[in-house]
Short mmCIF file of C-alpha atoms and ligand atoms in Angstrom, two decimals:
data_model
loop_
_atom_site.label_atom_id
_atom_site.label_comp_id
_atom_site.label_asym_id
_atom_site.label_seq_id
_atom_site.Cartn_x
_atom_site.Cartn_y
_atom_site.Cartn_z
CA UNK A 11 8.17 7.27 -43.77
CA UNK A 12 5.73 4.71 -45.07
CA UNK A 13 5.00 1.26 -43.84
CA UNK A 14 5.80 -1.72 -46.39
CA UNK A 15 5.58 -5.55 -46.01
CA UNK A 16 8.62 -7.57 -46.46
CA UNK A 17 7.54 -11.01 -47.99
CA UNK A 18 10.13 -13.48 -49.59
CA UNK A 19 12.74 -10.56 -49.67
CA UNK A 20 10.34 -8.47 -51.74
CA UNK A 21 9.02 -5.00 -50.72
CA UNK A 22 5.34 -5.13 -51.14
CA UNK A 23 2.99 -2.12 -50.51
CA UNK A 24 -0.54 -3.38 -49.68
CA UNK A 25 -3.48 -1.56 -51.26
CA UNK A 26 -5.77 -1.56 -48.00
CA UNK A 27 -6.60 1.23 -45.66
CA UNK A 28 -4.12 3.80 -45.48
CA UNK A 29 -3.69 5.55 -41.92
CA UNK A 30 -1.61 8.80 -41.10
CA UNK A 31 0.50 8.23 -37.88
CA UNK A 32 0.39 11.09 -35.61
CA UNK A 33 3.15 11.62 -33.00
CA UNK A 34 1.31 11.33 -29.53
CA UNK A 35 3.73 13.89 -28.27
CA UNK A 36 2.52 16.55 -30.66
CA UNK A 37 -0.64 15.26 -32.42
CA UNK A 38 0.06 18.26 -35.19
CA UNK A 39 3.03 16.30 -36.53
CA UNK A 40 2.52 13.61 -38.83
CA UNK A 41 5.35 10.75 -38.56
CA UNK A 42 4.26 8.64 -41.61
CA UNK A 43 1.72 6.65 -43.27
CA UNK A 44 0.72 3.06 -42.54
CA UNK A 45 -0.95 0.74 -45.18
CA UNK A 46 -2.99 -2.12 -43.88
CA UNK A 47 -2.70 -5.56 -45.74
CA UNK A 48 -5.34 -8.14 -46.16
CA UNK A 49 -5.12 -12.01 -45.61
CA UNK A 50 -3.63 -12.59 -49.12
CA UNK A 51 -0.47 -11.04 -47.98
CA UNK A 52 -0.45 -13.49 -44.89
CA UNK A 53 -0.91 -16.52 -47.23
CA UNK A 54 2.01 -14.99 -49.52
CA UNK A 55 4.23 -14.80 -46.57
CA UNK A 56 3.50 -18.41 -45.45
CA UNK A 57 4.32 -19.70 -48.90
CA UNK A 58 7.68 -17.76 -48.89
CA UNK A 59 8.40 -18.84 -45.45
CA UNK A 60 7.63 -22.50 -46.17
CA UNK A 61 10.02 -22.28 -49.28
CA UNK A 62 12.75 -20.61 -47.33
CA UNK A 63 12.88 -22.82 -44.28
CA UNK A 64 14.34 -25.99 -45.20
CA UNK A 65 17.53 -24.31 -46.54
CA UNK A 66 17.73 -22.09 -43.46
CA UNK A 67 17.40 -25.14 -41.09
CA UNK A 68 20.15 -26.99 -43.29
CA UNK A 69 22.70 -24.16 -42.28
CA UNK A 70 24.83 -24.73 -39.28
CA UNK A 71 24.30 -23.02 -36.16
CA UNK A 72 27.46 -21.19 -36.74
CA UNK A 73 26.17 -19.90 -40.03
CA UNK A 74 22.97 -18.81 -38.60
CA UNK A 75 24.56 -17.18 -35.70
CA UNK A 76 26.81 -15.13 -38.05
CA UNK A 77 23.75 -13.77 -39.62
CA UNK A 78 22.41 -12.84 -36.23
CA UNK A 79 25.63 -11.10 -35.24
CA UNK A 80 25.18 -9.08 -38.46
CA UNK A 81 21.65 -8.15 -37.56
CA UNK A 82 22.92 -7.01 -34.22
CA UNK A 83 25.67 -4.83 -35.90
CA UNK A 84 23.32 -3.31 -38.27
CA UNK A 85 20.82 -2.55 -35.53
CA UNK A 86 23.75 -1.23 -33.12
CA UNK A 87 24.80 1.26 -35.83
CA UNK A 88 21.13 2.74 -36.19
CA UNK A 89 20.39 2.88 -32.69
CA UNK A 90 19.60 6.40 -32.24
CA UNK A 91 17.53 6.54 -35.84
CA UNK A 92 15.29 3.58 -34.69
CA UNK A 93 14.99 4.79 -31.21
CA UNK A 94 13.81 8.33 -32.38
CA UNK A 95 11.31 6.81 -34.86
CA UNK A 96 9.92 4.62 -32.34
CA UNK A 97 9.69 7.30 -29.74
CA UNK A 98 7.78 9.55 -32.29
CA UNK A 99 5.56 6.70 -33.11
CA UNK A 100 4.40 5.50 -29.71
CA UNK A 101 5.62 7.90 -27.54
CA UNK A 102 8.30 6.14 -25.35
CA UNK A 103 10.66 8.57 -23.71
CA UNK A 104 13.84 8.79 -25.92
CA UNK A 105 16.30 7.56 -23.14
CA UNK A 106 14.25 4.41 -22.42
CA UNK A 107 13.66 3.89 -26.18
CA UNK A 108 17.48 3.79 -26.82
CA UNK A 109 17.99 1.36 -23.96
CA UNK A 110 15.32 -0.79 -25.55
CA UNK A 111 17.26 -0.96 -28.96
CA UNK A 112 20.41 -1.85 -27.09
CA UNK A 113 18.47 -4.67 -25.30
CA UNK A 114 17.46 -5.69 -29.06
CA UNK A 115 21.23 -5.76 -29.73
CA UNK A 116 22.03 -7.67 -26.87
CA UNK A 117 19.45 -10.49 -27.58
CA UNK A 118 20.50 -10.90 -31.20
CA UNK A 119 24.09 -11.43 -29.89
CA UNK A 120 23.12 -13.60 -27.01
CA UNK A 121 20.98 -15.86 -29.55
CA UNK A 122 23.90 -15.62 -32.28
CA UNK A 123 26.09 -17.34 -29.50
CA UNK A 124 23.49 -20.15 -29.08
CA UNK A 125 24.33 -21.51 -32.71
CA UNK A 126 27.40 -22.94 -31.28
CA UNK A 127 26.10 -24.39 -28.06
CA UNK A 128 25.32 -28.05 -27.44
CA UNK A 129 21.45 -28.59 -27.62
CA UNK A 130 20.90 -32.14 -26.80
CA UNK A 131 22.11 -35.08 -24.59
CA UNK A 132 23.60 -38.55 -24.96
CA UNK A 133 21.21 -41.01 -23.47
CA UNK A 134 22.24 -44.51 -22.19
CA UNK A 135 20.49 -47.42 -24.50
CA UNK A 136 19.26 -50.75 -22.92
CA UNK A 137 20.92 -52.57 -25.81
CA UNK A 138 24.64 -52.86 -26.73
CA UNK A 139 26.16 -51.03 -29.55
CA UNK A 140 23.38 -48.37 -29.68
CA UNK A 141 24.18 -44.78 -29.66
CA UNK A 142 21.09 -43.11 -28.36
CA UNK A 143 20.73 -39.12 -28.10
CA UNK A 144 18.39 -36.47 -28.24
CA UNK A 145 18.49 -33.26 -30.35
CA UNK A 146 16.53 -30.19 -30.88
CA UNK A 147 14.78 -29.51 -34.32
CA UNK A 148 13.31 -26.61 -35.61
CA UNK A 149 9.23 -26.32 -35.54
CA UNK A 150 9.00 -25.03 -39.34
CA UNK A 151 7.23 -21.64 -39.73
CA UNK A 152 6.48 -19.68 -36.63
CA UNK A 153 4.12 -16.73 -36.46
CA UNK A 154 5.28 -13.92 -34.17
CA UNK A 155 2.54 -11.41 -32.98
CA UNK A 156 3.61 -8.49 -30.89
CA UNK A 157 2.31 -5.40 -29.15
CA UNK A 158 3.24 -1.84 -29.26
CA UNK A 159 4.75 -0.99 -26.09
CA UNK A 160 8.25 -2.57 -26.54
CA UNK A 161 8.34 -2.13 -30.35
CA UNK A 162 11.87 -3.36 -30.64
CA UNK A 163 12.64 -5.74 -27.70
CA UNK A 164 9.58 -7.96 -27.96
CA UNK A 165 9.85 -8.87 -31.57
CA UNK A 166 13.68 -9.36 -31.42
CA UNK A 167 13.33 -11.69 -28.36
CA UNK A 168 10.87 -13.71 -30.25
CA UNK A 169 12.64 -13.57 -33.77
CA UNK A 170 16.09 -14.29 -32.66
CA UNK A 171 15.59 -17.49 -30.81
CA UNK A 172 13.07 -18.52 -33.44
CA UNK A 173 15.85 -18.08 -36.31
CA UNK A 174 18.74 -19.40 -34.47
CA UNK A 175 16.72 -22.73 -33.81
CA UNK A 176 16.27 -22.97 -37.71
CA UNK A 177 12.79 -21.70 -38.07
CA UNK A 178 11.26 -19.14 -40.81
CA UNK A 179 9.07 -16.44 -39.29
CA UNK A 180 6.24 -14.45 -40.20
CA UNK A 181 6.01 -11.28 -38.06
CA UNK A 182 2.87 -9.37 -37.54
CA UNK A 183 3.80 -6.12 -35.66
CA UNK A 184 1.05 -4.09 -33.72
CA UNK A 185 -0.78 -1.50 -35.70
CA UNK A 186 0.67 1.15 -33.52
CA UNK A 187 4.42 0.22 -34.14
CA UNK A 188 4.18 -0.56 -37.87
CA UNK A 189 6.76 2.04 -39.05
CA UNK A 190 9.25 1.13 -36.59
CA UNK A 191 8.60 -2.47 -37.50
CA UNK A 192 9.21 -1.44 -41.13
CA UNK A 193 12.30 0.39 -40.36
CA UNK A 194 13.64 -2.72 -38.42
CA UNK A 195 12.85 -4.96 -41.36
CA UNK A 196 14.68 -2.65 -43.75
CA UNK A 197 17.66 -2.79 -41.55
CA UNK A 198 17.64 -6.46 -41.27
CA UNK A 199 17.35 -6.60 -45.09
CA UNK A 200 20.95 -5.29 -45.02
CA UNK A 201 22.23 -8.52 -43.94
CA UNK A 202 22.71 -11.77 -45.70
CA UNK A 203 19.53 -13.12 -44.13
CA UNK A 204 18.18 -15.42 -47.17
CA UNK A 205 14.89 -14.14 -48.55
CA UNK A 206 11.60 -15.64 -46.83
CA UNK A 207 13.59 -16.43 -43.66
CA UNK A 208 11.97 -13.58 -42.02
CA UNK A 209 8.69 -12.01 -43.37
CA UNK A 210 6.95 -8.98 -41.85
CA UNK A 211 3.22 -8.23 -42.77
CA UNK A 212 1.72 -4.97 -41.56
CA UNK A 213 -1.92 -4.88 -40.65
CA UNK A 214 -4.95 -5.06 -38.33
CA UNK A 215 -4.87 -7.81 -35.82
CA UNK A 216 -8.64 -8.67 -36.35
CA UNK A 217 -7.91 -9.13 -40.00
CA UNK A 218 -4.44 -10.37 -40.86
CA UNK A 219 -3.90 -11.61 -37.19
CA UNK A 220 -6.73 -13.83 -37.19
CA UNK A 221 -5.76 -15.19 -40.72
CA UNK A 222 -2.47 -15.91 -39.63
CA UNK A 223 -3.51 -17.60 -36.53
CA UNK A 224 -6.69 -19.43 -37.92
CA UNK A 225 -6.09 -19.98 -41.52
CA UNK A 226 -2.28 -19.98 -42.30
CA UNK A 227 -0.89 -23.42 -41.51
CA UNK A 228 1.85 -22.05 -39.33
CA UNK A 229 3.48 -24.55 -36.98
CA UNK A 230 3.47 -22.38 -33.75
CA UNK A 231 2.48 -19.01 -32.76
CA UNK A 232 4.24 -16.85 -30.34
CA UNK A 233 2.16 -13.80 -29.11
CA UNK A 234 2.42 -10.85 -26.69
CA UNK A 235 -0.45 -8.77 -25.87
CA UNK A 236 -3.82 -8.46 -24.11
CA UNK A 237 -5.50 -11.25 -22.12
CA UNK A 238 -8.59 -11.20 -24.39
CA UNK A 239 -6.61 -11.71 -27.78
CA UNK A 240 -4.26 -14.31 -26.09
CA UNK A 241 -7.19 -16.39 -25.11
CA UNK A 242 -8.57 -16.38 -28.63
CA UNK A 243 -5.14 -17.21 -29.93
CA UNK A 244 -4.62 -20.15 -27.45
CA UNK A 245 -8.02 -21.55 -28.48
CA UNK A 246 -7.56 -21.43 -32.06
CA UNK A 247 -3.91 -23.08 -31.77
CA UNK A 248 -5.10 -25.88 -29.31
CA UNK A 249 -7.86 -26.52 -32.03
CA UNK A 250 -5.09 -27.46 -34.53
CA UNK A 251 -2.64 -28.85 -32.15
CA UNK A 252 -0.20 -26.07 -32.93
CA UNK A 253 2.50 -25.21 -30.40
CA UNK A 254 1.69 -21.61 -28.84
CA UNK A 255 2.70 -19.24 -26.14
CA UNK A 256 0.79 -16.18 -24.91
CA UNK A 257 2.40 -13.69 -22.64
CA UNK A 258 -0.34 -11.24 -21.64
CA UNK A 259 -1.25 -8.76 -18.87
CA UNK A 260 -0.30 -8.15 -15.25
CA UNK A 261 -1.38 -6.31 -12.15
CA UNK A 262 2.13 -6.20 -10.48
CA UNK A 263 2.48 -5.61 -6.71
CA UNK A 264 5.36 -3.95 -5.00
CA UNK A 265 5.31 -4.93 -1.22
CA UNK A 266 7.00 -2.59 1.07
CA UNK A 267 7.84 -3.72 4.63
CA UNK A 268 8.46 -1.73 7.54
CA UNK A 269 12.19 -2.38 7.60
CA UNK A 270 12.62 -1.30 4.02
CA UNK A 271 15.31 1.36 3.07
CA UNK A 272 12.80 3.99 1.91
CA UNK A 273 15.58 6.06 0.51
CA UNK A 274 16.31 3.53 -1.96
CA UNK A 275 12.80 2.14 -2.28
CA UNK A 276 10.87 5.20 -3.25
CA UNK A 277 12.76 6.01 -6.31
CA UNK A 278 12.53 2.38 -7.48
CA UNK A 279 8.64 2.42 -7.02
CA UNK A 280 8.19 5.37 -8.95
CA UNK A 281 10.27 4.01 -11.81
CA UNK A 282 8.29 0.91 -11.93
CA UNK A 283 4.96 2.70 -11.85
CA UNK A 284 5.54 5.49 -14.13
CA UNK A 285 8.41 4.86 -16.63
CA UNK A 286 7.10 4.33 -20.12
CA UNK A 287 3.98 6.11 -18.94
CA UNK A 288 3.13 2.82 -17.04
CA UNK A 289 2.79 0.89 -20.26
CA UNK A 290 4.82 -2.17 -19.39
CA UNK A 291 3.34 -5.40 -18.72
CA UNK A 292 5.40 -5.69 -15.59
CA UNK A 293 4.65 -2.05 -14.36
CA UNK A 294 4.14 -1.62 -10.59
CA UNK A 295 0.44 -1.13 -10.50
CA UNK A 296 -0.14 -1.87 -6.76
CA UNK A 297 1.96 -0.88 -3.82
CA UNK A 298 1.20 -2.73 -0.64
CA UNK A 299 2.70 -1.12 2.52
CA UNK A 300 3.10 -2.51 6.06
CA UNK A 301 0.59 -0.14 8.20
CA UNK A 302 3.30 1.16 10.60
CA UNK A 303 5.16 2.91 7.54
CA UNK A 304 2.36 3.73 5.36
CA UNK A 305 2.10 7.47 6.30
CA UNK A 306 5.88 7.82 6.02
CA UNK A 307 5.86 6.22 2.80
CA UNK A 308 2.83 8.33 1.45
CA UNK A 309 4.66 11.62 2.37
CA UNK A 310 7.85 10.57 0.74
CA UNK A 311 6.12 9.75 -2.47
CA UNK A 312 4.23 12.85 -2.64
CA UNK A 313 7.66 14.76 -2.50
CA UNK A 314 9.19 12.56 -5.00
CA UNK A 315 6.61 12.42 -7.58
CA UNK A 316 7.07 16.17 -8.13
CA UNK A 317 10.33 15.08 -10.14
CA UNK A 318 8.38 12.83 -12.40
CA UNK A 319 7.98 15.39 -15.13
CA UNK A 320 5.86 14.69 -18.26
CA UNK A 321 6.87 15.89 -21.64
CA UNK A 322 7.51 15.26 -24.98
CA UNK A 323 8.99 11.80 -25.36
CA UNK A 324 12.03 13.16 -27.44
CA UNK A 325 13.06 15.30 -24.48
CA UNK A 326 15.92 13.37 -22.57
CA UNK A 327 14.99 15.04 -19.43
CA UNK A 328 11.40 14.21 -18.95
CA UNK A 329 10.53 11.00 -16.86
CA UNK A 330 7.68 9.92 -18.93
CA UNK A 331 6.11 10.75 -22.46
CA UNK A 332 2.40 10.63 -23.46
CA UNK A 333 0.63 7.46 -23.63
CA UNK A 334 0.78 5.63 -27.08
CA UNK A 335 -2.46 6.43 -28.79
CA UNK A 336 -5.94 7.73 -28.67
CA UNK A 337 -7.26 4.45 -27.57
CA UNK A 338 -4.77 4.34 -24.85
CA UNK A 339 -5.55 7.94 -23.69
CA UNK A 340 -9.18 7.09 -23.69
CA UNK A 341 -8.79 3.77 -21.73
CA UNK A 342 -6.52 5.01 -19.32
CA UNK A 343 -8.54 8.31 -18.64
CA UNK A 344 -11.57 6.06 -17.88
CA UNK A 345 -9.33 4.79 -14.81
CA UNK A 346 -8.51 8.27 -13.93
CA UNK A 347 -11.96 9.32 -13.79
CA UNK A 348 -12.86 6.24 -11.81
CA UNK A 349 -10.26 7.06 -9.31
CA UNK A 350 -11.25 10.73 -9.08
CA UNK A 351 -14.90 9.40 -8.24
CA UNK A 352 -14.16 6.59 -6.17
CA UNK A 353 -10.62 6.78 -4.67
CA UNK A 354 -8.54 9.50 -2.96
CA UNK A 355 -5.85 10.85 -5.25
CA UNK A 356 -2.61 11.19 -2.81
CA UNK A 357 0.04 12.20 -5.43
CA UNK A 358 0.54 13.52 -8.85
CA UNK A 359 3.18 15.20 -10.71
CA UNK A 360 2.93 18.82 -12.40
CA UNK A 361 0.95 19.15 -15.68
CA UNK A 362 3.01 19.61 -18.84
CA UNK A 363 2.50 22.93 -20.74
CA UNK A 364 2.00 20.38 -23.79
CA UNK A 365 -1.06 18.84 -22.29
CA UNK A 366 -3.49 19.81 -24.98
CA UNK A 367 -0.94 18.93 -27.87
CA UNK A 368 -0.54 15.27 -27.11
CA UNK A 369 -2.09 12.19 -25.16
CA UNK A 370 -0.42 13.31 -21.81
CA UNK A 371 -1.61 11.89 -18.55
CA UNK A 372 -0.04 12.86 -15.39
CA UNK A 373 1.18 9.97 -13.09
CA UNK A 374 -0.97 9.30 -10.22
CA UNK A 375 -0.97 7.54 -7.01
CA UNK A 376 -4.30 6.64 -5.32
CA UNK A 377 -5.50 5.04 -2.01
CA UNK A 378 -8.85 4.30 -0.38
CA UNK A 379 -10.25 1.40 -2.38
CA UNK A 380 -10.86 -2.11 -1.60
CA UNK A 381 -8.91 -4.94 -2.63
CA UNK A 382 -11.80 -6.15 -4.98
CA UNK A 383 -12.09 -2.84 -6.72
CA UNK A 384 -11.39 -2.49 -10.33
CA UNK A 385 -8.31 -0.04 -9.80
CA UNK A 386 -6.95 -2.80 -7.92
CA UNK A 387 -7.99 -5.73 -10.03
CA UNK A 388 -7.88 -4.55 -13.65
CA UNK A 389 -4.68 -3.83 -15.77
CA UNK A 390 -5.04 0.01 -16.16
CA UNK A 391 -1.57 0.18 -18.41
CA UNK A 392 -1.01 3.79 -17.79
CA UNK A 393 0.58 5.81 -15.20
CA UNK A 394 -1.81 5.13 -12.29
CA UNK A 395 -0.82 2.95 -9.09
CA UNK A 396 -2.95 2.15 -6.21
CA UNK A 397 -1.62 2.13 -2.59
CA UNK A 398 -2.95 -0.59 -0.06
CA UNK A 399 -2.15 -1.01 3.57
CA UNK A 400 -1.36 -4.57 5.13
CA UNK A 401 -1.14 -5.27 8.71
CA UNK A 402 1.85 -7.52 8.37
CA UNK A 403 3.84 -9.53 6.07
CA UNK A 404 1.14 -12.30 5.91
CA UNK A 405 -1.44 -10.11 5.04
CA UNK A 406 0.69 -8.23 2.40
CA UNK A 407 1.25 -11.71 0.67
CA UNK A 408 -2.38 -12.59 0.58
CA UNK A 409 -3.01 -9.04 -1.05
CA UNK A 410 -0.21 -9.47 -3.40
CA UNK A 411 -1.69 -12.84 -4.72
CA UNK A 412 -5.27 -11.63 -4.76
CA UNK A 413 -5.26 -11.19 -8.56
CA UNK A 414 -5.88 -13.24 -11.57
CA UNK A 415 -2.53 -12.16 -13.08
CA UNK A 416 0.89 -13.38 -11.97
CA UNK A 417 3.63 -11.83 -14.01
CA UNK A 418 5.71 -10.00 -11.69
CA UNK A 419 6.23 -9.17 -7.92
CA UNK A 420 8.71 -7.45 -5.73
CA UNK A 421 9.59 -7.03 -2.01
CA UNK A 422 11.29 -4.21 -0.22
CA UNK A 423 12.96 -5.45 3.00
CA UNK A 424 16.25 -5.74 4.91
CA UNK A 425 15.28 -8.99 6.45
CA UNK A 426 16.57 -12.13 4.70
CA UNK A 427 14.00 -14.26 6.11
CA UNK A 428 11.01 -12.13 4.68
CA UNK A 429 12.87 -12.15 1.38
CA UNK A 430 13.03 -15.90 1.01
CA UNK A 431 9.54 -16.25 2.35
CA UNK A 432 8.46 -13.76 -0.25
CA UNK A 433 10.24 -15.65 -3.22
CA UNK A 434 8.59 -18.84 -2.13
CA UNK A 435 5.14 -17.59 -1.56
CA UNK A 436 4.60 -14.74 -4.37
CA UNK A 437 2.47 -16.04 -7.19
CA UNK A 438 4.29 -14.69 -9.98
CA UNK A 439 6.62 -15.96 -12.81
CA UNK A 440 9.37 -13.14 -11.66
CA UNK A 441 9.72 -12.42 -8.10
CA UNK A 442 12.39 -9.91 -7.01
CA UNK A 443 13.71 -8.50 -3.64
CA UNK A 444 14.65 -4.75 -3.63
CA UNK A 445 14.31 -4.37 -7.27
CA UNK A 446 11.61 -2.95 -9.69
CA UNK A 447 8.82 -5.21 -10.68
CA UNK A 448 9.87 -4.33 -14.54
CA UNK A 449 13.47 -4.60 -15.99
CA UNK A 450 13.97 -8.45 -16.15
CA UNK A 451 17.25 -9.33 -17.98
CA UNK A 452 17.39 -10.96 -21.54
CA UNK A 453 19.46 -13.90 -20.39
CA UNK A 454 16.89 -14.72 -17.72
CA UNK A 455 13.68 -16.78 -18.31
CA UNK A 456 10.51 -14.13 -18.65
CA UNK A 457 7.01 -15.02 -18.31
CA UNK A 458 4.04 -15.06 -15.83
CA UNK A 459 1.88 -17.40 -13.97
CA UNK A 460 -1.86 -17.89 -13.46
CA UNK A 461 -3.71 -15.68 -16.19
CA UNK A 462 -0.59 -13.93 -17.45
CA UNK A 463 0.86 -16.60 -19.65
CA UNK A 464 0.31 -19.89 -21.13
CA UNK A 465 3.10 -21.16 -18.83
CA UNK A 466 5.88 -21.17 -21.27
CA UNK A 467 8.90 -18.74 -20.82
CA UNK A 468 10.57 -16.20 -23.34
CA UNK A 469 14.09 -15.08 -23.29
CA UNK A 470 17.31 -16.79 -22.01
CA UNK A 471 17.67 -20.43 -22.65
CA UNK A 472 13.93 -21.10 -21.97
CA UNK A 473 13.16 -19.49 -25.47
CA UNK A 474 15.11 -22.26 -27.21
CA UNK A 475 12.79 -24.76 -25.66
CA UNK A 476 9.76 -23.19 -27.27
CA UNK A 477 11.28 -22.53 -30.74
CA UNK A 478 12.43 -26.24 -31.05
CA UNK A 479 11.38 -29.65 -30.33
CA UNK A 480 13.13 -32.81 -29.19
CA UNK A 481 13.82 -35.55 -31.21
CA UNK A 482 15.09 -38.77 -29.89
CA UNK A 483 17.46 -40.55 -32.01
CA UNK A 484 19.15 -44.04 -31.89
CA UNK A 485 21.69 -46.00 -34.07
CA UNK A 486 22.60 -49.71 -33.73
CA UNK A 487 26.20 -49.52 -35.10
CA UNK A 488 26.99 -53.24 -34.57
CA UNK A 489 25.30 -56.57 -34.19
P1 LIG B 526 -3.33 -6.52 -28.37
O1 LIG B 526 -3.81 -7.91 -27.81
O2 LIG B 526 -4.56 -5.64 -28.57
O3 LIG B 526 -2.43 -6.68 -29.64
C1 LIG B 526 -1.55 -7.43 -29.61
C2 LIG B 526 -0.96 -7.87 -31.07
O4 LIG B 526 -2.15 -8.90 -31.32
C3 LIG B 526 -1.08 -6.78 -31.96
O5 LIG B 526 -0.11 -7.08 -33.07
C4 LIG B 526 -2.57 -6.90 -32.52
O6 LIG B 526 -2.62 -6.38 -33.81
C5 LIG B 526 -2.61 -8.44 -32.59
N1 LIG B 526 -4.13 -8.88 -32.45
C6 LIG B 526 -5.04 -8.14 -32.01
N2 LIG B 526 -6.32 -9.17 -32.20
C7 LIG B 526 -5.70 -10.17 -32.71
C8 LIG B 526 -6.56 -11.48 -33.21
N3 LIG B 526 -7.87 -11.58 -32.94
N4 LIG B 526 -5.67 -12.45 -33.78
C9 LIG B 526 -4.31 -12.18 -33.92
N5 LIG B 526 -3.86 -11.09 -33.49
C10 LIG B 526 -4.44 -10.25 -32.90
O7 LIG B 526 -2.35 -6.10 -27.23
P2 LIG B 526 -1.63 -4.55 -27.05
O8 LIG B 526 -2.89 -3.43 -26.86
O9 LIG B 526 -0.96 -4.18 -28.37
O10 LIG B 526 -0.72 -4.73 -25.92
C11 LIG B 526 -0.77 -4.29 -24.65
C12 LIG B 526 -1.18 -5.51 -23.82
O11 LIG B 526 0.10 -6.30 -24.07
C13 LIG B 526 -1.15 -5.33 -22.18
O12 LIG B 526 -2.23 -6.27 -21.77
C14 LIG B 526 0.11 -5.79 -21.73
O13 LIG B 526 0.14 -6.22 -20.41
C15 LIG B 526 0.69 -7.05 -22.61
N6 LIG B 526 1.82 -7.14 -22.80
C16 LIG B 526 2.42 -8.33 -22.21
C17 LIG B 526 3.76 -8.64 -22.00
C18 LIG B 526 4.29 -9.92 -21.48
O14 LIG B 526 5.41 -10.31 -21.78
N7 LIG B 526 3.58 -10.63 -20.53
C19 LIG B 526 4.46 -7.66 -22.72
C20 LIG B 526 4.22 -6.53 -23.29
C21 LIG B 526 2.73 -6.38 -23.30
#
C-alpha cells in the first residue's frame, strides 16, 4: 500500500520524502510507504476545491445527502478492510477499530439526513408585506486537519457536516494515518462525489499543514490535535479573520464517591484509562477517589487490571495494542520513568511476550503525587492514570477542576443530588455520571472548555453551525 494525494478527482503521487510505515505491533512488518507532499499540492487542492465548490453548493440538500449515503454504504461494505489497515498502521486494537469505522458510517448517514432538515427560521418584519427569514449558507473551502488517534471517525465527523452544508474540503490527515486516509479517499472515489469537492493531501504538518493554514486562502479551518499546534492555527486564522475550530488535549477526571457501585465502576475506569492504549483525548487520566473507599478501590483495580492484556492490535482478545509510533513510545515512556522515580506504581498488567517487537507499554496506575505534579497536570496520551484522594465531594470537585483542560469529566455515585451538583460544577464540555469519560455519541455535541477547545462544538447539530453561516434575507413583495 502506498499513500497518494487525491486532488480535483486525480490521483497524484508526490515526489517528496518517502517513509516506510512499520506496524507498531510488529516493527519487522512493513505496512506500506508514505510519500510526503510539498506546498504546491496544497495550492493545487485549493484551486480544485474553489472550482468545484459553487456547483456542489448549488445541488439540493437531498442530492448532497444521497452522495453521503453512498459514501456510508461503500465504507460499511469495507469495514473490515479499513479497520485492519488502520490497526496495522497506528496500533488500535482491531475490535475498537471496527467500532470506529462503524461510527464513521453512522456519522455519514446522520449528516446525509441533514440535507433534508430545515435550516433557517421565519422572522417577523416590522414593515408590512415583507417576508424576512434566515438561512444557512456554506463557508466555501474548508481545511480539515486531523490527528492519528481516530484515523477514520475524526476525519468523517468533520468532512460529513462540511459537505452536507455545501462546502468543498481539503483534508490533511496526520502523518501516522496517511495510508488509512488514502484508502478512505479511494473508497469515497467510488461514489458520485464530484471531482474536487473532497481533496486529500498527504504530508507533514510543519510543511503542508502550515501552507494550508497560513498561505492557502481557505475560508475555514477545522483542526483536532495537540494544544501547541491548535494555538498556532488559531493565531493564523484570527489574523486573516477566517473561521476556525481547534479541538485539543484533555486531562480528564473520573470522580468516584463513597456510594459508587464499585462492581460496575471499576471496569468503566479501566476502559476509560486503557482502551486505545490511553490515546484518546477523552481518556481517564486522573481518578479522584473519596478517602473512605480509597483502599478498597485500589485493591479492586489491582485485581481487575490483571485482565487488561497488552498484545498485538490484530488480536481481538487483547485489551490494548501498542502505542502508535516511536514518538509516542518515547513520550509516554518519559512519563513512565517519571512515575517510577517520583510516584508509587500501585497496579500494572502483565507484560506481553512481544514487548521487544513493538511499541508496547503496560497499563499503569500510580499514586502518591501532589495535584500540581506533571503526572496530574500534563496530558500523557498513553496507558497511565493517576489516583488522587479527596476528603469529600467538595474537594473532589476542586481537584477535578484543577487543570487547564476541560474536555470531559465523569462522576460515579448512586446519589442523585451529587450527580446533579457534579454536572453543574465540573468545568468540562462533556460531563457524565456513571459513564466513561470517553465514548460520547455522534449525535451529541462534542468539544471542550478552557484550553481544550476554541469553544465551538463538533458532531450532532452543533457541527452544522460551524460549517455554515447565517444569511438574513428580506423581500418586500407588495407596496
Ligand atoms: P498534532 O497537533 O501533532 O497533529 C495534528 C494534526 O495537525 C496532524 O495532521 C499534523 O500533521 C498537523 N499539524 C502539525 N503541525 C501543524 C502546523 N504547524 N500547522 C498545521 N497543521 C499541523 O497532534 P497529534 O499528535 O496528531 O494528536 C494528538 C493530540 O490530539 C492530543 O493532544 C489529543 O488530545 C488531541 N486530540 C483531541 C481531540 C479532541 O476532539 N479534543 C480528539 C483527538 C485527539
